[in-house]
JSON list of C-alpha atoms in Angstrom, two decimals:
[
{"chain": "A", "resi": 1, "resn": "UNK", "atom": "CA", "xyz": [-0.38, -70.26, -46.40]},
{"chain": "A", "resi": 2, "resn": "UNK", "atom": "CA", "xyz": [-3.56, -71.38, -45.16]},
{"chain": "A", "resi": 3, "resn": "UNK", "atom": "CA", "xyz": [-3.71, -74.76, -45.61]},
{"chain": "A", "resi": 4, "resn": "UNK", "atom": "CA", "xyz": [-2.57, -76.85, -42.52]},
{"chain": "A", "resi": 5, "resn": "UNK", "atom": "CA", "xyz": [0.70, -78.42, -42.09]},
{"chain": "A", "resi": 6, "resn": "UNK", "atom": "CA", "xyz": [-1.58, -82.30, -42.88]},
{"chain": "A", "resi": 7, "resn": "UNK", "atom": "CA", "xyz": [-2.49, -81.34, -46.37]},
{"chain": "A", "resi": 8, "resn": "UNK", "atom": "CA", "xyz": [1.19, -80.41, -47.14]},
{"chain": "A", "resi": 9, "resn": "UNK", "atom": "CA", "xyz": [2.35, -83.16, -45.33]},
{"chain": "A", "resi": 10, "resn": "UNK", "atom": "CA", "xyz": [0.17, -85.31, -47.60]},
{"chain": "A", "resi": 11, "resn": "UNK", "atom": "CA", "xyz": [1.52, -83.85, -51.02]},
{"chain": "A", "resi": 12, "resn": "UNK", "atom": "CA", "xyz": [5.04, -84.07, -49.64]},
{"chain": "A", "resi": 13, "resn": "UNK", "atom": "CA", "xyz": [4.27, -87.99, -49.14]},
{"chain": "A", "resi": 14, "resn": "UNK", "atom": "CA", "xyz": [2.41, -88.53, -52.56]},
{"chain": "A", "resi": 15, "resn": "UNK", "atom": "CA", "xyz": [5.91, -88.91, -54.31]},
{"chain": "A", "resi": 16, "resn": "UNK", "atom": "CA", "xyz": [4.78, -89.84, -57.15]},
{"chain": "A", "resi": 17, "resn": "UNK", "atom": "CA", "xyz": [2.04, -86.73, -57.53]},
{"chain": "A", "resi": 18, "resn": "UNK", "atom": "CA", "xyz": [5.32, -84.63, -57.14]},
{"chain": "A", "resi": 19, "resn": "UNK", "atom": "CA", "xyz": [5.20, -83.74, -60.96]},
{"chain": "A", "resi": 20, "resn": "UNK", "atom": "CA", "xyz": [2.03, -81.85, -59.88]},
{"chain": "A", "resi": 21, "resn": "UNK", "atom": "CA", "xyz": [3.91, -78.98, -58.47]},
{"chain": "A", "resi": 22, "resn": "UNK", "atom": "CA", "xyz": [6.97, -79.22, -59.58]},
{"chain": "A", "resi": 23, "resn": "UNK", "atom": "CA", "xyz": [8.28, -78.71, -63.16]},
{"chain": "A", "resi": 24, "resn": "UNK", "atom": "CA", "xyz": [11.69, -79.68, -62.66]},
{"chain": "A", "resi": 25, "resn": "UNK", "atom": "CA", "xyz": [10.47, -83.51, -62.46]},
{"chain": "A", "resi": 26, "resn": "UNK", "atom": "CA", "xyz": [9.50, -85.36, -65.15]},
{"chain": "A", "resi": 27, "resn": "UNK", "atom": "CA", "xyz": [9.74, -89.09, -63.93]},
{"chain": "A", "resi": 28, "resn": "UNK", "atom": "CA", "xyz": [9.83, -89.90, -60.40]},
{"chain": "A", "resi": 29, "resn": "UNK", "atom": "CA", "xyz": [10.00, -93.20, -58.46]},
{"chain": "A", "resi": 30, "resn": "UNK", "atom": "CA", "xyz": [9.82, -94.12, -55.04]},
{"chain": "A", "resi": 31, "resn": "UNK", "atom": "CA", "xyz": [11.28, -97.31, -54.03]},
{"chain": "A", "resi": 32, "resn": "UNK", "atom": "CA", "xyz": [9.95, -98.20, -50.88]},
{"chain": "A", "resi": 33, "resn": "UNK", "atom": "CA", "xyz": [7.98, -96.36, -47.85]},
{"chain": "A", "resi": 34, "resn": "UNK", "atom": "CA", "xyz": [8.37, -92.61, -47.44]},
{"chain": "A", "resi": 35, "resn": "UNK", "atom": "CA", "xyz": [10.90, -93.04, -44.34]},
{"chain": "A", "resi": 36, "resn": "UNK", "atom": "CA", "xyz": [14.73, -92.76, -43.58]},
{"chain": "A", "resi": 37, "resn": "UNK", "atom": "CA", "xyz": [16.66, -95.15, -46.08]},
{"chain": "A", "resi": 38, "resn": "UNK", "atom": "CA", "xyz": [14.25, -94.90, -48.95]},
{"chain": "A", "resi": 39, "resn": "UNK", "atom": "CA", "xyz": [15.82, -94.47, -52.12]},
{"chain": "A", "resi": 40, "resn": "UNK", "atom": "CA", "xyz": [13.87, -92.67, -55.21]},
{"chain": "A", "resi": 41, "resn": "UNK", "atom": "CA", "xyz": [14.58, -92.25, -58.79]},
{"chain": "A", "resi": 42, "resn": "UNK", "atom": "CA", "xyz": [13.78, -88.94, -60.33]},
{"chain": "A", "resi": 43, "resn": "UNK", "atom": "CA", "xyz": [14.16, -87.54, -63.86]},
{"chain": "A", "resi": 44, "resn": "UNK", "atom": "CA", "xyz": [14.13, -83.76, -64.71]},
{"chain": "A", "resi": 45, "resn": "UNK", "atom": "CA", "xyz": [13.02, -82.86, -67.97]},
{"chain": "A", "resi": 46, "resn": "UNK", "atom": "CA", "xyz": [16.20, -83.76, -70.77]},
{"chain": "A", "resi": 47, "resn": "UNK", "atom": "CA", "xyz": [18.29, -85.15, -68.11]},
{"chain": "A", "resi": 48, "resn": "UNK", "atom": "CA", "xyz": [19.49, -88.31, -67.10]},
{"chain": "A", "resi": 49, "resn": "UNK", "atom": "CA", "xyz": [18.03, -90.25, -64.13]},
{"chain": "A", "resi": 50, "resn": "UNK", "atom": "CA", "xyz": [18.94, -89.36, -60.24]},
{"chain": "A", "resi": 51, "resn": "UNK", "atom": "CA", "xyz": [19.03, -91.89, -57.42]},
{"chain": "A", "resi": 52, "resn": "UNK", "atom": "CA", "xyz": [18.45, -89.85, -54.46]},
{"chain": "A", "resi": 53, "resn": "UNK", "atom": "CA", "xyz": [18.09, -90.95, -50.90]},
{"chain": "A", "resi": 54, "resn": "UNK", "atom": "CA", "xyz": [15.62, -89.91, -47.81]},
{"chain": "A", "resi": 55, "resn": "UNK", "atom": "CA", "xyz": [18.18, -89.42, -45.44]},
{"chain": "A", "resi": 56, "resn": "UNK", "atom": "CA", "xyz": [15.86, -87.90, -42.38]},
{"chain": "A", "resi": 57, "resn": "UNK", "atom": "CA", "xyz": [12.11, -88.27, -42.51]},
{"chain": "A", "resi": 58, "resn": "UNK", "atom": "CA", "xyz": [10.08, -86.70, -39.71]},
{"chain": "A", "resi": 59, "resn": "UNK", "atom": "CA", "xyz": [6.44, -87.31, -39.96]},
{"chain": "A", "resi": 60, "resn": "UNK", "atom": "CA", "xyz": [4.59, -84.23, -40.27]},
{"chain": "A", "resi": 61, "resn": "UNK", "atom": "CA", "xyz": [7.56, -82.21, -40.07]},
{"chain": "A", "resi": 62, "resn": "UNK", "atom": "CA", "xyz": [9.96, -82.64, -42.40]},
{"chain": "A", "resi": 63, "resn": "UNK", "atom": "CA", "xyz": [12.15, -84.38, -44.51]},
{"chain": "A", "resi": 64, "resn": "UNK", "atom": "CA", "xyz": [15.76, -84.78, -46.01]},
{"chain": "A", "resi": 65, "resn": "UNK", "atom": "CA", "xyz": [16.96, -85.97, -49.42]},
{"chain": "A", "resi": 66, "resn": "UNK", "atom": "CA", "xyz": [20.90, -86.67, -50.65]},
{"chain": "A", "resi": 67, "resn": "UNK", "atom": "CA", "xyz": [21.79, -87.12, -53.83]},
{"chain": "A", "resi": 68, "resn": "UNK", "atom": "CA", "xyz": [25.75, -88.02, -54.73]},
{"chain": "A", "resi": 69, "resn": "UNK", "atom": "CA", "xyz": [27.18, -87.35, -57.89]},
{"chain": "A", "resi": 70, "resn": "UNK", "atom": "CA", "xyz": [30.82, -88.72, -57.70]},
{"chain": "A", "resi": 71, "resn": "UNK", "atom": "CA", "xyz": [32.04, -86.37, -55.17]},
{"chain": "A", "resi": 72, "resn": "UNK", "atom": "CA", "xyz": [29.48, -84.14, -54.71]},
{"chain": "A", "resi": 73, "resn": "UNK", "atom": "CA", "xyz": [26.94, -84.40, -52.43]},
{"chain": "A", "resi": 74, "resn": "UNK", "atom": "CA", "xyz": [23.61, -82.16, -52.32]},
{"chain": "A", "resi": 75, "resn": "UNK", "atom": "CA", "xyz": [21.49, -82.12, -49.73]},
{"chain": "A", "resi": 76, "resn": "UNK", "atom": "CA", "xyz": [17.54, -80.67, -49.69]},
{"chain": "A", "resi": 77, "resn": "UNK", "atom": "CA", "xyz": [15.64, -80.33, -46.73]},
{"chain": "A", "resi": 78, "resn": "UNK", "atom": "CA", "xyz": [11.95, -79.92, -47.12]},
{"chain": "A", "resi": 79, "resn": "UNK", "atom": "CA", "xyz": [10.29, -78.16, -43.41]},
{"chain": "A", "resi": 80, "resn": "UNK", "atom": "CA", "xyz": [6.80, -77.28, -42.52]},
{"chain": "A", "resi": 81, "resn": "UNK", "atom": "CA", "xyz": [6.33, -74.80, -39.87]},
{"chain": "A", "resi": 82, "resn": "UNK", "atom": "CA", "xyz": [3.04, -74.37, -38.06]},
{"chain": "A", "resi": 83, "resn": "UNK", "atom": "CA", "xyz": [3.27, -70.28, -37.20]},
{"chain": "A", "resi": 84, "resn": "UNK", "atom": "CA", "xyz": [0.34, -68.45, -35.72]},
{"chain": "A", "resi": 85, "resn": "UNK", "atom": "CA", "xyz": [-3.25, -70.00, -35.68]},
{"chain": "A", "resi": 86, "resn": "UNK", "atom": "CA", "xyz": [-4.63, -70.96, -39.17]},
{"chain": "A", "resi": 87, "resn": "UNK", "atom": "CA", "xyz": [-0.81, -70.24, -41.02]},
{"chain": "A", "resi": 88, "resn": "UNK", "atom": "CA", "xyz": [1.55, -73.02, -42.17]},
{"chain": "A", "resi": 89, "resn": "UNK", "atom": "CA", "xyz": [5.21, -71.65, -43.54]},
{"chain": "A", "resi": 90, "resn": "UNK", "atom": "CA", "xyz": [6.89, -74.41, -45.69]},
{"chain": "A", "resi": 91, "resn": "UNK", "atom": "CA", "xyz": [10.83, -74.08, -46.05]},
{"chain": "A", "resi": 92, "resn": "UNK", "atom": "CA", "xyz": [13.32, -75.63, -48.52]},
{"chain": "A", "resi": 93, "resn": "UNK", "atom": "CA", "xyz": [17.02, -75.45, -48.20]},
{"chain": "A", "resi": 94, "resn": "UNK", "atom": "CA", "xyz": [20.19, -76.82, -50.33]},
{"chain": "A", "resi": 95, "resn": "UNK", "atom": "CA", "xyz": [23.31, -77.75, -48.95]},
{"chain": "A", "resi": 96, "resn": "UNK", "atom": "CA", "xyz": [25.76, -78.60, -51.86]},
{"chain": "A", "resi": 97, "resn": "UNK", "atom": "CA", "xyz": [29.27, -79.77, -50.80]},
{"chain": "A", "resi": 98, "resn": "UNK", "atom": "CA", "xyz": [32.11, -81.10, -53.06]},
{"chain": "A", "resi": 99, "resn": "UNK", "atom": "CA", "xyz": [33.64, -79.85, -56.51]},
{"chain": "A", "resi": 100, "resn": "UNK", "atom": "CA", "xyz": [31.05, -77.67, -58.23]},
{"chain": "A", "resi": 101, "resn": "UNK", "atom": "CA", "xyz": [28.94, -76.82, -54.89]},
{"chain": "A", "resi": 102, "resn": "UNK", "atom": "CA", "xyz": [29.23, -73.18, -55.38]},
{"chain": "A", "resi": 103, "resn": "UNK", "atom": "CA", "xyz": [27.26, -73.26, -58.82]},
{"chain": "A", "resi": 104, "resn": "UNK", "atom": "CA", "xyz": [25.08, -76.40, -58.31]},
{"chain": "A", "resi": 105, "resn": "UNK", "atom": "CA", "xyz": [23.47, -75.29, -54.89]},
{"chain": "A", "resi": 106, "resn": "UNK", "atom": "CA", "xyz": [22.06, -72.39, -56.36]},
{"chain": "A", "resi": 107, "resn": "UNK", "atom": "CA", "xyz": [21.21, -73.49, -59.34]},
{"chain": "A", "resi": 108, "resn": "UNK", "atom": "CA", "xyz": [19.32, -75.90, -57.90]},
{"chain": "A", "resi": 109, "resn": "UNK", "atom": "CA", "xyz": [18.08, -73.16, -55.00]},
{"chain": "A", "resi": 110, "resn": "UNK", "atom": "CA", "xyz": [16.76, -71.30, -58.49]},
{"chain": "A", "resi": 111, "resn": "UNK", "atom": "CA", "xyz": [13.41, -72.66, -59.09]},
{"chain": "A", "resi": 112, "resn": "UNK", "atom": "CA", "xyz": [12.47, -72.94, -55.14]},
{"chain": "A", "resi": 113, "resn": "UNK", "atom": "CA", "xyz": [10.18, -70.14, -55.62]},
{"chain": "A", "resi": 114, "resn": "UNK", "atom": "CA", "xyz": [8.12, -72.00, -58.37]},
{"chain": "A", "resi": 115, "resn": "UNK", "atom": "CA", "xyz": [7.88, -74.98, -56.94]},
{"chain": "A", "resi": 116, "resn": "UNK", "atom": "CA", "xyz": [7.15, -73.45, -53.49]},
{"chain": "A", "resi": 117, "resn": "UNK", "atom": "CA", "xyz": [4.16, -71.35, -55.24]},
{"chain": "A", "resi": 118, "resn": "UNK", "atom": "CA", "xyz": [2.81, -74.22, -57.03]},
{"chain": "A", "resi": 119, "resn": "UNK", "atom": "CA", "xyz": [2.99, -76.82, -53.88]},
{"chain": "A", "resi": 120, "resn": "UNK", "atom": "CA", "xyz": [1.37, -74.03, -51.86]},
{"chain": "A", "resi": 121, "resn": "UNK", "atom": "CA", "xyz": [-1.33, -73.29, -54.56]},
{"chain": "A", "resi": 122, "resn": "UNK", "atom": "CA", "xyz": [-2.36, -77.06, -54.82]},
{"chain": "A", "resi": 123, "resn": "UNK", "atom": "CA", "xyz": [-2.51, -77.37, -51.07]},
{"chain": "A", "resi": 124, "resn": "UNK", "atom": "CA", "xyz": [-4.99, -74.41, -51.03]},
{"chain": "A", "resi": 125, "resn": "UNK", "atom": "CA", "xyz": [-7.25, -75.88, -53.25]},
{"chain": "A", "resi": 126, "resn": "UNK", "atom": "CA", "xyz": [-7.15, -79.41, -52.02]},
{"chain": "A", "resi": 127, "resn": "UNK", "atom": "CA", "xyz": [-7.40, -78.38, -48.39]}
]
């Protein structure tokens, strides 16, 4: 994408402008600074609230969320990558362990490409 790695740095911190770009949230709540420790509450459309936790927060470069349901743990790591001059490459990854990992990770993997498109698009236009 064209937009630099600032502007999506800037949507990533706007936590509650999240529901901007992506569909899967339709409440979200941040309860504290964006940095390591924060906790947020986020809703997805039918569902039942989700505390989730920042767990590694790297200004400017990326960040980490957990989220523990009973045993299972899911991990999603959000990373912008400055490539060549004038290109920014933003990167999401799951990491699901515990019962049920092997259908939750990629079912949560599954709308990455939306929500990648849409992030990207809005950064475009509000670069």
């Amino acid at each position: 994408m064209s937009a630099g790695p600032e502007r999506v740095w800037a949507l990533f911190r706007d936590v509650s402008g999240w529901k901007r770009w992506n569909a899967g949230i339709e409440q979200i709540q941040l309860e504290g600074p964006f940095a390591t420790g924060t906790w947020f509450s986020m809703t997805p459309p039918g569902q039942e609230a989700l505390r989730t936790k920042l767990v590694d927060v790297r200004e400017g470069e990326h960040f980490i969320d957990e989220t523990q349901v009973e045993e299972l743990v899911i991990r999603v790591a959000h990373r912008i990558e400055r490539k060549a001059a004038g290109v920014t490459r933003v990167v999401y990854a799951v990491d699901a362990q515990g019962p049920g990992a092997a259908e939750i990770g990629p079912a949560i993997a599954a709308d990455f490409p939306d929500v990648l498109a849409a992030l990207v698009a809005l950064a475009e236009v509000t670069s």
